[in-house]
Short mmCIF file of N, CA and C and ligand atoms in Angstrom, two decimals:
data_model
loop_
_atom_site.label_atom_id
_atom_site.label_comp_id
_atom_site.label_asym_id
_atom_site.label_seq_id
_atom_site.Cartn_x
_atom_site.Cartn_y
_atom_site.Cartn_z
N MET A 1 -22.75 22.21 -1.45
CA MET A 1 -22.89 21.46 -0.19
C MET A 1 -21.54 20.92 0.26
N LYS A 2 -21.29 21.03 1.56
CA LYS A 2 -20.01 20.56 2.10
C LYS A 2 -20.01 19.02 2.18
N PRO A 3 -18.85 18.39 2.01
CA PRO A 3 -18.78 16.93 2.12
C PRO A 3 -19.36 16.40 3.43
N GLU A 4 -19.13 17.14 4.51
CA GLU A 4 -19.64 16.70 5.82
C GLU A 4 -21.17 16.61 5.81
N GLU A 5 -21.81 17.55 5.11
CA GLU A 5 -23.28 17.55 5.06
C GLU A 5 -23.79 16.38 4.22
N LEU A 6 -23.10 16.11 3.10
CA LEU A 6 -23.51 14.98 2.25
C LEU A 6 -23.33 13.67 3.01
N CYS A 7 -22.23 13.56 3.74
CA CYS A 7 -21.98 12.35 4.54
C CYS A 7 -23.03 12.18 5.63
N ALA A 8 -23.45 13.29 6.23
CA ALA A 8 -24.49 13.21 7.27
C ALA A 8 -25.81 12.74 6.68
N LEU A 9 -26.12 13.17 5.45
CA LEU A 9 -27.36 12.73 4.81
C LEU A 9 -27.30 11.24 4.45
N ALA A 10 -26.11 10.75 4.09
CA ALA A 10 -25.95 9.32 3.81
C ALA A 10 -26.16 8.52 5.10
N GLN A 11 -25.60 9.02 6.17
CA GLN A 11 -25.74 8.32 7.46
C GLN A 11 -27.21 8.32 7.90
N GLU A 12 -27.88 9.42 7.68
CA GLU A 12 -29.31 9.51 8.03
C GLU A 12 -30.13 8.50 7.23
N ALA A 13 -29.76 8.30 5.96
CA ALA A 13 -30.51 7.39 5.08
C ALA A 13 -30.42 5.94 5.52
N MET A 14 -29.41 5.60 6.30
CA MET A 14 -29.28 4.21 6.79
C MET A 14 -30.52 3.76 7.54
N ALA A 15 -31.18 4.70 8.20
CA ALA A 15 -32.36 4.36 9.01
C ALA A 15 -33.51 3.86 8.15
N HIS A 16 -33.47 4.13 6.84
CA HIS A 16 -34.54 3.72 5.93
C HIS A 16 -34.32 2.31 5.36
N ALA A 17 -33.14 1.74 5.61
CA ALA A 17 -32.79 0.44 5.01
C ALA A 17 -33.79 -0.65 5.40
N TYR A 18 -34.05 -1.52 4.42
CA TYR A 18 -34.82 -2.73 4.70
C TYR A 18 -33.84 -3.89 4.50
N ALA A 19 -33.30 -4.37 5.59
CA ALA A 19 -32.20 -5.34 5.49
C ALA A 19 -32.36 -6.47 6.51
N PRO A 20 -33.50 -7.21 6.43
CA PRO A 20 -33.72 -8.26 7.43
C PRO A 20 -32.83 -9.48 7.25
N TYR A 21 -32.18 -9.61 6.09
CA TYR A 21 -31.39 -10.83 5.82
C TYR A 21 -29.92 -10.65 6.16
N SER A 22 -29.32 -9.56 5.73
CA SER A 22 -27.90 -9.34 6.03
C SER A 22 -27.69 -8.56 7.32
N GLY A 23 -28.69 -7.76 7.69
CA GLY A 23 -28.51 -6.89 8.86
C GLY A 23 -27.64 -5.68 8.55
N CYS A 24 -27.14 -5.58 7.32
CA CYS A 24 -26.31 -4.43 6.94
C CYS A 24 -27.23 -3.30 6.49
N LYS A 25 -27.15 -2.19 7.19
CA LYS A 25 -27.95 -1.03 6.80
C LYS A 25 -27.04 -0.05 6.06
N VAL A 26 -27.47 0.32 4.85
CA VAL A 26 -26.63 1.17 4.01
C VAL A 26 -27.44 2.38 3.57
N GLY A 27 -26.82 3.54 3.61
CA GLY A 27 -27.45 4.77 3.16
C GLY A 27 -26.55 5.48 2.17
N ALA A 28 -27.16 6.19 1.23
CA ALA A 28 -26.39 6.94 0.25
C ALA A 28 -27.03 8.31 0.07
N ALA A 29 -26.21 9.29 -0.25
CA ALA A 29 -26.71 10.64 -0.58
C ALA A 29 -25.98 11.08 -1.85
N LEU A 30 -26.78 11.30 -2.89
CA LEU A 30 -26.25 11.61 -4.22
C LEU A 30 -26.46 13.09 -4.51
N LEU A 31 -25.37 13.79 -4.79
CA LEU A 31 -25.43 15.23 -5.07
C LEU A 31 -25.48 15.46 -6.58
N CYS A 32 -26.54 16.12 -7.03
CA CYS A 32 -26.69 16.46 -8.45
C CYS A 32 -25.97 17.77 -8.73
N ALA A 33 -25.66 18.00 -10.01
CA ALA A 33 -24.92 19.21 -10.39
C ALA A 33 -25.69 20.48 -10.04
N ASP A 34 -27.02 20.39 -10.01
CA ASP A 34 -27.82 21.58 -9.69
C ASP A 34 -28.03 21.76 -8.19
N GLY A 35 -27.41 20.91 -7.39
CA GLY A 35 -27.49 21.06 -5.94
C GLY A 35 -28.53 20.17 -5.27
N ALA A 36 -29.39 19.53 -6.07
CA ALA A 36 -30.38 18.62 -5.48
C ALA A 36 -29.66 17.42 -4.88
N VAL A 37 -30.23 16.86 -3.83
CA VAL A 37 -29.66 15.66 -3.19
C VAL A 37 -30.72 14.58 -3.15
N TYR A 38 -30.34 13.38 -3.54
CA TYR A 38 -31.23 12.22 -3.47
C TYR A 38 -30.63 11.20 -2.52
N GLN A 39 -31.45 10.78 -1.57
CA GLN A 39 -31.00 9.75 -0.63
C GLN A 39 -31.51 8.38 -1.07
N GLY A 40 -30.76 7.36 -0.70
CA GLY A 40 -31.16 5.99 -1.02
C GLY A 40 -30.77 5.05 0.10
N CYS A 41 -31.43 3.91 0.13
CA CYS A 41 -31.08 2.88 1.11
C CYS A 41 -31.11 1.53 0.40
N ASN A 42 -30.51 0.52 1.03
CA ASN A 42 -30.62 -0.82 0.47
C ASN A 42 -31.98 -1.43 0.83
N ILE A 43 -32.52 -2.19 -0.12
CA ILE A 43 -33.82 -2.83 0.05
C ILE A 43 -33.65 -4.29 -0.34
N GLU A 44 -33.68 -5.16 0.67
CA GLU A 44 -33.40 -6.59 0.43
C GLU A 44 -34.67 -7.35 0.09
N ASN A 45 -34.45 -8.61 -0.32
CA ASN A 45 -35.56 -9.47 -0.73
C ASN A 45 -35.26 -10.90 -0.33
N ALA A 46 -36.31 -11.65 0.03
CA ALA A 46 -36.14 -13.05 0.45
C ALA A 46 -35.51 -13.89 -0.64
N SER A 47 -35.68 -13.47 -1.89
CA SER A 47 -35.09 -14.19 -3.02
C SER A 47 -33.69 -13.67 -3.35
N PHE A 48 -33.17 -12.81 -2.49
CA PHE A 48 -31.81 -12.27 -2.53
C PHE A 48 -31.45 -11.44 -3.77
N SER A 49 -31.53 -12.03 -4.98
CA SER A 49 -31.03 -11.29 -6.14
C SER A 49 -31.83 -10.01 -6.46
N PRO A 50 -33.10 -9.90 -6.10
CA PRO A 50 -33.77 -8.62 -6.35
C PRO A 50 -33.30 -7.49 -5.44
N THR A 51 -32.47 -7.80 -4.46
CA THR A 51 -31.96 -6.77 -3.55
C THR A 51 -31.33 -5.62 -4.33
N ILE A 52 -31.62 -4.40 -3.88
CA ILE A 52 -30.99 -3.24 -4.51
C ILE A 52 -30.16 -2.50 -3.46
N CYS A 53 -29.02 -2.02 -3.89
CA CYS A 53 -28.12 -1.29 -3.00
C CYS A 53 -28.59 0.15 -2.82
N ALA A 54 -28.10 0.76 -1.76
CA ALA A 54 -28.45 2.14 -1.44
C ALA A 54 -28.06 3.10 -2.57
N GLU A 55 -26.90 2.87 -3.17
CA GLU A 55 -26.41 3.78 -4.20
C GLU A 55 -27.33 3.77 -5.42
N ARG A 56 -27.75 2.56 -5.83
CA ARG A 56 -28.61 2.50 -7.01
C ARG A 56 -30.01 3.03 -6.71
N THR A 57 -30.49 2.85 -5.50
CA THR A 57 -31.77 3.45 -5.14
C THR A 57 -31.69 4.96 -5.33
N ALA A 58 -30.61 5.56 -4.87
CA ALA A 58 -30.45 7.02 -4.99
C ALA A 58 -30.35 7.43 -6.46
N PHE A 59 -29.53 6.72 -7.24
CA PHE A 59 -29.38 7.06 -8.66
C PHE A 59 -30.71 6.93 -9.40
N PHE A 60 -31.43 5.86 -9.16
CA PHE A 60 -32.64 5.63 -9.95
C PHE A 60 -33.74 6.62 -9.58
N LYS A 61 -33.79 7.00 -8.31
CA LYS A 61 -34.74 8.05 -7.92
C LYS A 61 -34.41 9.35 -8.66
N ALA A 62 -33.12 9.68 -8.69
CA ALA A 62 -32.69 10.94 -9.31
C ALA A 62 -32.93 10.93 -10.82
N VAL A 63 -32.57 9.82 -11.47
CA VAL A 63 -32.73 9.74 -12.92
C VAL A 63 -34.21 9.79 -13.28
N TYR A 64 -35.04 9.13 -12.49
CA TYR A 64 -36.49 9.19 -12.76
C TYR A 64 -36.97 10.64 -12.73
N ASP A 65 -36.40 11.41 -11.82
CA ASP A 65 -36.81 12.82 -11.70
C ASP A 65 -36.15 13.73 -12.74
N GLY A 66 -35.38 13.14 -13.64
CA GLY A 66 -34.83 13.93 -14.75
C GLY A 66 -33.38 14.36 -14.60
N HIS A 67 -32.72 13.94 -13.52
CA HIS A 67 -31.32 14.33 -13.32
C HIS A 67 -30.39 13.37 -14.08
N ARG A 68 -29.38 13.97 -14.73
CA ARG A 68 -28.41 13.16 -15.47
C ARG A 68 -26.97 13.59 -15.17
N ASP A 69 -26.85 14.66 -14.38
CA ASP A 69 -25.54 15.26 -14.14
C ASP A 69 -25.26 15.23 -12.64
N PHE A 70 -24.23 14.49 -12.26
CA PHE A 70 -23.98 14.26 -10.84
C PHE A 70 -22.56 14.66 -10.43
N THR A 71 -22.44 15.11 -9.20
CA THR A 71 -21.17 15.62 -8.69
C THR A 71 -20.49 14.66 -7.73
N ALA A 72 -21.28 14.08 -6.82
CA ALA A 72 -20.69 13.26 -5.75
C ALA A 72 -21.73 12.37 -5.12
N ILE A 73 -21.25 11.31 -4.47
CA ILE A 73 -22.14 10.46 -3.67
C ILE A 73 -21.41 10.14 -2.36
N ALA A 74 -22.17 10.12 -1.27
CA ALA A 74 -21.62 9.67 0.01
C ALA A 74 -22.31 8.36 0.37
N ILE A 75 -21.54 7.44 0.91
CA ILE A 75 -22.06 6.11 1.24
C ILE A 75 -21.70 5.78 2.69
N SER A 76 -22.72 5.32 3.41
CA SER A 76 -22.52 5.00 4.82
C SER A 76 -23.19 3.67 5.09
N GLY A 77 -22.50 2.74 5.71
CA GLY A 77 -23.13 1.46 5.97
C GLY A 77 -22.44 0.69 7.08
N GLY A 78 -23.19 -0.25 7.63
CA GLY A 78 -22.60 -1.10 8.65
C GLY A 78 -23.60 -2.09 9.19
N LYS A 79 -23.08 -3.16 9.75
CA LYS A 79 -23.91 -4.20 10.36
C LYS A 79 -24.74 -3.57 11.48
N ASP A 80 -26.01 -3.90 11.49
CA ASP A 80 -26.95 -3.40 12.50
C ASP A 80 -26.98 -1.87 12.57
N GLY A 81 -26.62 -1.24 11.46
CA GLY A 81 -26.70 0.21 11.40
C GLY A 81 -25.56 0.93 12.09
N VAL A 82 -24.50 0.21 12.45
CA VAL A 82 -23.37 0.83 13.13
C VAL A 82 -22.20 0.95 12.14
N VAL A 83 -21.73 2.17 11.96
CA VAL A 83 -20.62 2.41 11.03
C VAL A 83 -19.30 2.05 11.72
N THR A 84 -18.66 0.99 11.22
CA THR A 84 -17.38 0.58 11.82
C THR A 84 -16.22 0.81 10.86
N GLY A 85 -16.54 1.17 9.63
CA GLY A 85 -15.49 1.41 8.64
C GLY A 85 -16.14 1.75 7.31
N ALA A 86 -15.33 1.94 6.29
CA ALA A 86 -15.85 2.27 4.97
C ALA A 86 -16.73 1.14 4.43
N PHE A 87 -17.76 1.50 3.68
CA PHE A 87 -18.66 0.52 3.05
C PHE A 87 -18.61 0.80 1.55
N PRO A 88 -17.56 0.34 0.87
CA PRO A 88 -17.36 0.70 -0.54
C PRO A 88 -18.44 0.12 -1.45
N PRO A 89 -18.75 0.80 -2.53
CA PRO A 89 -19.82 0.34 -3.43
C PRO A 89 -19.45 -0.95 -4.16
N CYS A 90 -20.47 -1.77 -4.40
CA CYS A 90 -20.26 -3.02 -5.12
C CYS A 90 -19.98 -2.72 -6.61
N GLY A 91 -19.58 -3.73 -7.33
CA GLY A 91 -19.25 -3.55 -8.75
C GLY A 91 -20.43 -3.09 -9.59
N VAL A 92 -21.62 -3.59 -9.27
CA VAL A 92 -22.79 -3.19 -10.05
C VAL A 92 -23.06 -1.70 -9.86
N CYS A 93 -22.96 -1.23 -8.63
CA CYS A 93 -23.18 0.20 -8.37
C CYS A 93 -22.11 1.06 -9.04
N ARG A 94 -20.87 0.58 -9.05
CA ARG A 94 -19.81 1.33 -9.74
C ARG A 94 -20.14 1.43 -11.24
N GLN A 95 -20.68 0.36 -11.81
CA GLN A 95 -21.03 0.39 -13.23
C GLN A 95 -22.18 1.37 -13.49
N VAL A 96 -23.12 1.46 -12.56
CA VAL A 96 -24.21 2.44 -12.71
C VAL A 96 -23.64 3.86 -12.61
N MET A 97 -22.69 4.07 -11.71
CA MET A 97 -22.02 5.39 -11.64
C MET A 97 -21.37 5.71 -12.98
N ARG A 98 -20.71 4.71 -13.55
CA ARG A 98 -20.01 4.90 -14.84
C ARG A 98 -20.96 5.33 -15.94
N GLU A 99 -22.20 4.85 -15.89
CA GLU A 99 -23.18 5.19 -16.91
C GLU A 99 -23.48 6.69 -16.93
N PHE A 100 -23.50 7.29 -15.74
CA PHE A 100 -23.95 8.68 -15.63
C PHE A 100 -22.87 9.67 -15.23
N CYS A 101 -21.72 9.18 -14.81
CA CYS A 101 -20.74 10.10 -14.19
C CYS A 101 -19.40 10.05 -14.91
N ARG A 102 -18.69 11.16 -14.80
CA ARG A 102 -17.35 11.24 -15.39
C ARG A 102 -16.32 10.72 -14.39
N ASP A 103 -15.07 10.67 -14.88
CA ASP A 103 -13.98 10.15 -14.05
C ASP A 103 -13.80 10.92 -12.75
N ASP A 104 -14.15 12.22 -12.76
CA ASP A 104 -13.91 13.03 -11.57
C ASP A 104 -15.07 13.05 -10.57
N PHE A 105 -16.08 12.22 -10.82
CA PHE A 105 -17.18 12.06 -9.86
C PHE A 105 -16.58 11.62 -8.51
N LEU A 106 -17.03 12.28 -7.44
CA LEU A 106 -16.43 12.01 -6.12
C LEU A 106 -17.27 11.00 -5.32
N VAL A 107 -16.59 10.06 -4.72
CA VAL A 107 -17.25 9.02 -3.92
C VAL A 107 -16.70 9.10 -2.50
N TYR A 108 -17.57 9.50 -1.57
CA TYR A 108 -17.18 9.63 -0.16
C TYR A 108 -17.57 8.38 0.60
N PHE A 109 -16.61 7.81 1.32
CA PHE A 109 -16.89 6.69 2.21
C PHE A 109 -16.98 7.25 3.63
N VAL A 110 -18.16 7.10 4.23
CA VAL A 110 -18.32 7.59 5.60
C VAL A 110 -17.60 6.64 6.56
N LEU A 111 -16.86 7.22 7.49
CA LEU A 111 -16.10 6.46 8.47
C LEU A 111 -16.68 6.72 9.87
N PRO A 112 -16.30 5.93 10.86
CA PRO A 112 -16.83 6.17 12.21
C PRO A 112 -16.58 7.60 12.69
N GLY A 113 -17.53 8.11 13.44
CA GLY A 113 -17.39 9.45 14.00
C GLY A 113 -17.65 10.57 13.03
N GLY A 114 -18.22 10.24 11.87
CA GLY A 114 -18.53 11.28 10.88
C GLY A 114 -17.35 11.66 10.01
N ALA A 115 -16.22 10.99 10.21
CA ALA A 115 -15.07 11.21 9.31
C ALA A 115 -15.39 10.59 7.95
N PHE A 116 -14.58 10.90 6.96
CA PHE A 116 -14.81 10.31 5.64
C PHE A 116 -13.50 10.24 4.88
N GLU A 117 -13.49 9.39 3.84
CA GLU A 117 -12.40 9.42 2.87
C GLU A 117 -13.04 9.60 1.50
N VAL A 118 -12.30 10.16 0.59
CA VAL A 118 -12.88 10.45 -0.72
C VAL A 118 -12.01 9.87 -1.83
N HIS A 119 -12.69 9.35 -2.85
CA HIS A 119 -12.02 8.79 -4.04
C HIS A 119 -12.76 9.28 -5.27
N THR A 120 -12.08 9.29 -6.39
CA THR A 120 -12.78 9.58 -7.65
C THR A 120 -13.30 8.27 -8.23
N LEU A 121 -14.28 8.41 -9.15
CA LEU A 121 -14.79 7.21 -9.83
C LEU A 121 -13.66 6.53 -10.59
N ALA A 122 -12.77 7.31 -11.18
CA ALA A 122 -11.65 6.72 -11.92
C ALA A 122 -10.78 5.84 -11.02
N GLU A 123 -10.65 6.26 -9.75
CA GLU A 123 -9.84 5.45 -8.83
C GLU A 123 -10.50 4.13 -8.49
N ILE A 124 -11.82 4.17 -8.28
CA ILE A 124 -12.48 2.94 -7.81
C ILE A 124 -12.98 2.07 -8.97
N LEU A 125 -12.95 2.61 -10.20
CA LEU A 125 -13.35 1.81 -11.37
C LEU A 125 -12.46 2.21 -12.55
N PRO A 126 -11.17 1.81 -12.49
CA PRO A 126 -10.22 2.29 -13.49
C PRO A 126 -10.47 1.75 -14.89
N PHE A 127 -11.01 0.55 -14.98
CA PHE A 127 -11.30 -0.04 -16.29
C PHE A 127 -12.77 -0.43 -16.28
N SER A 128 -13.51 -0.02 -17.29
CA SER A 128 -14.93 -0.36 -17.28
C SER A 128 -15.51 -0.26 -18.68
N PHE A 129 -16.63 -0.88 -18.82
CA PHE A 129 -17.36 -0.82 -20.08
C PHE A 129 -18.29 0.37 -20.06
N SER A 130 -18.28 1.15 -21.12
CA SER A 130 -19.21 2.28 -21.18
C SER A 130 -19.67 2.46 -22.62
N ALA A 131 -20.63 3.35 -22.80
CA ALA A 131 -21.24 3.54 -24.11
C ALA A 131 -20.22 3.87 -25.18
N GLY A 132 -19.14 4.52 -24.79
CA GLY A 132 -18.11 4.91 -25.75
C GLY A 132 -17.47 3.73 -26.48
N ALA A 133 -17.57 2.54 -25.86
CA ALA A 133 -16.96 1.35 -26.45
C ALA A 133 -17.83 0.70 -27.53
N MET A 134 -19.07 1.15 -27.60
CA MET A 134 -20.01 0.49 -28.54
C MET A 134 -19.99 1.17 -29.90
N1 THU B 1 -25.08 -3.01 -0.18
C1 THU B 1 -25.33 -1.71 -0.53
O1 THU B 1 -26.40 -1.16 -0.23
N2 THU B 1 -24.37 -1.05 -1.20
C2 THU B 1 -23.19 -1.60 -1.63
O2 THU B 1 -22.49 -1.03 -2.44
C3 THU B 1 -22.77 -2.89 -1.10
C4 THU B 1 -23.87 -3.72 -0.53
C5 THU B 1 -26.11 -3.74 0.55
C6 THU B 1 -26.74 -4.85 -0.23
C7 THU B 1 -27.18 -5.79 0.87
O3 THU B 1 -28.48 -5.40 1.27
C8 THU B 1 -26.21 -5.54 2.00
O4 THU B 1 -25.54 -4.33 1.70
C9 THU B 1 -25.20 -6.64 2.18
O5 THU B 1 -24.54 -6.92 1.02
#
């Protein structure tokens, strides 16, 4: 799948967001090694801390379905569903990526107009705790 297609699926997933508190609608599209794609959105809660990010929604859907090998994720987000710039993943989502992905896992940030920038997991999480440390 081309990066542009993955980014378009992330942008499409924004429409599924449940974000009545922050107004930030976030969508993610996770590409599995076998070509399957899982979309996710953020789902907020009145008690705030149960809120889940779009990236983790996508990962947990995929892992539940038996996927453990991932190639890339695209993330698209913005206030009121309007993409005004990159919406980088939070630290918790980066740690979830670390659990399942190698250093060369690609993370696409969707930019206005369907443009994107790409980083590796190693770039966005250079130091982290993982199973290898235990
Ligand atoms: N959010 C995500 O979905 N992904 C991130 O990586 C950062 C934050 C969501 C959580 C919350 O619903 C809203 O964006 C504002 O923080």
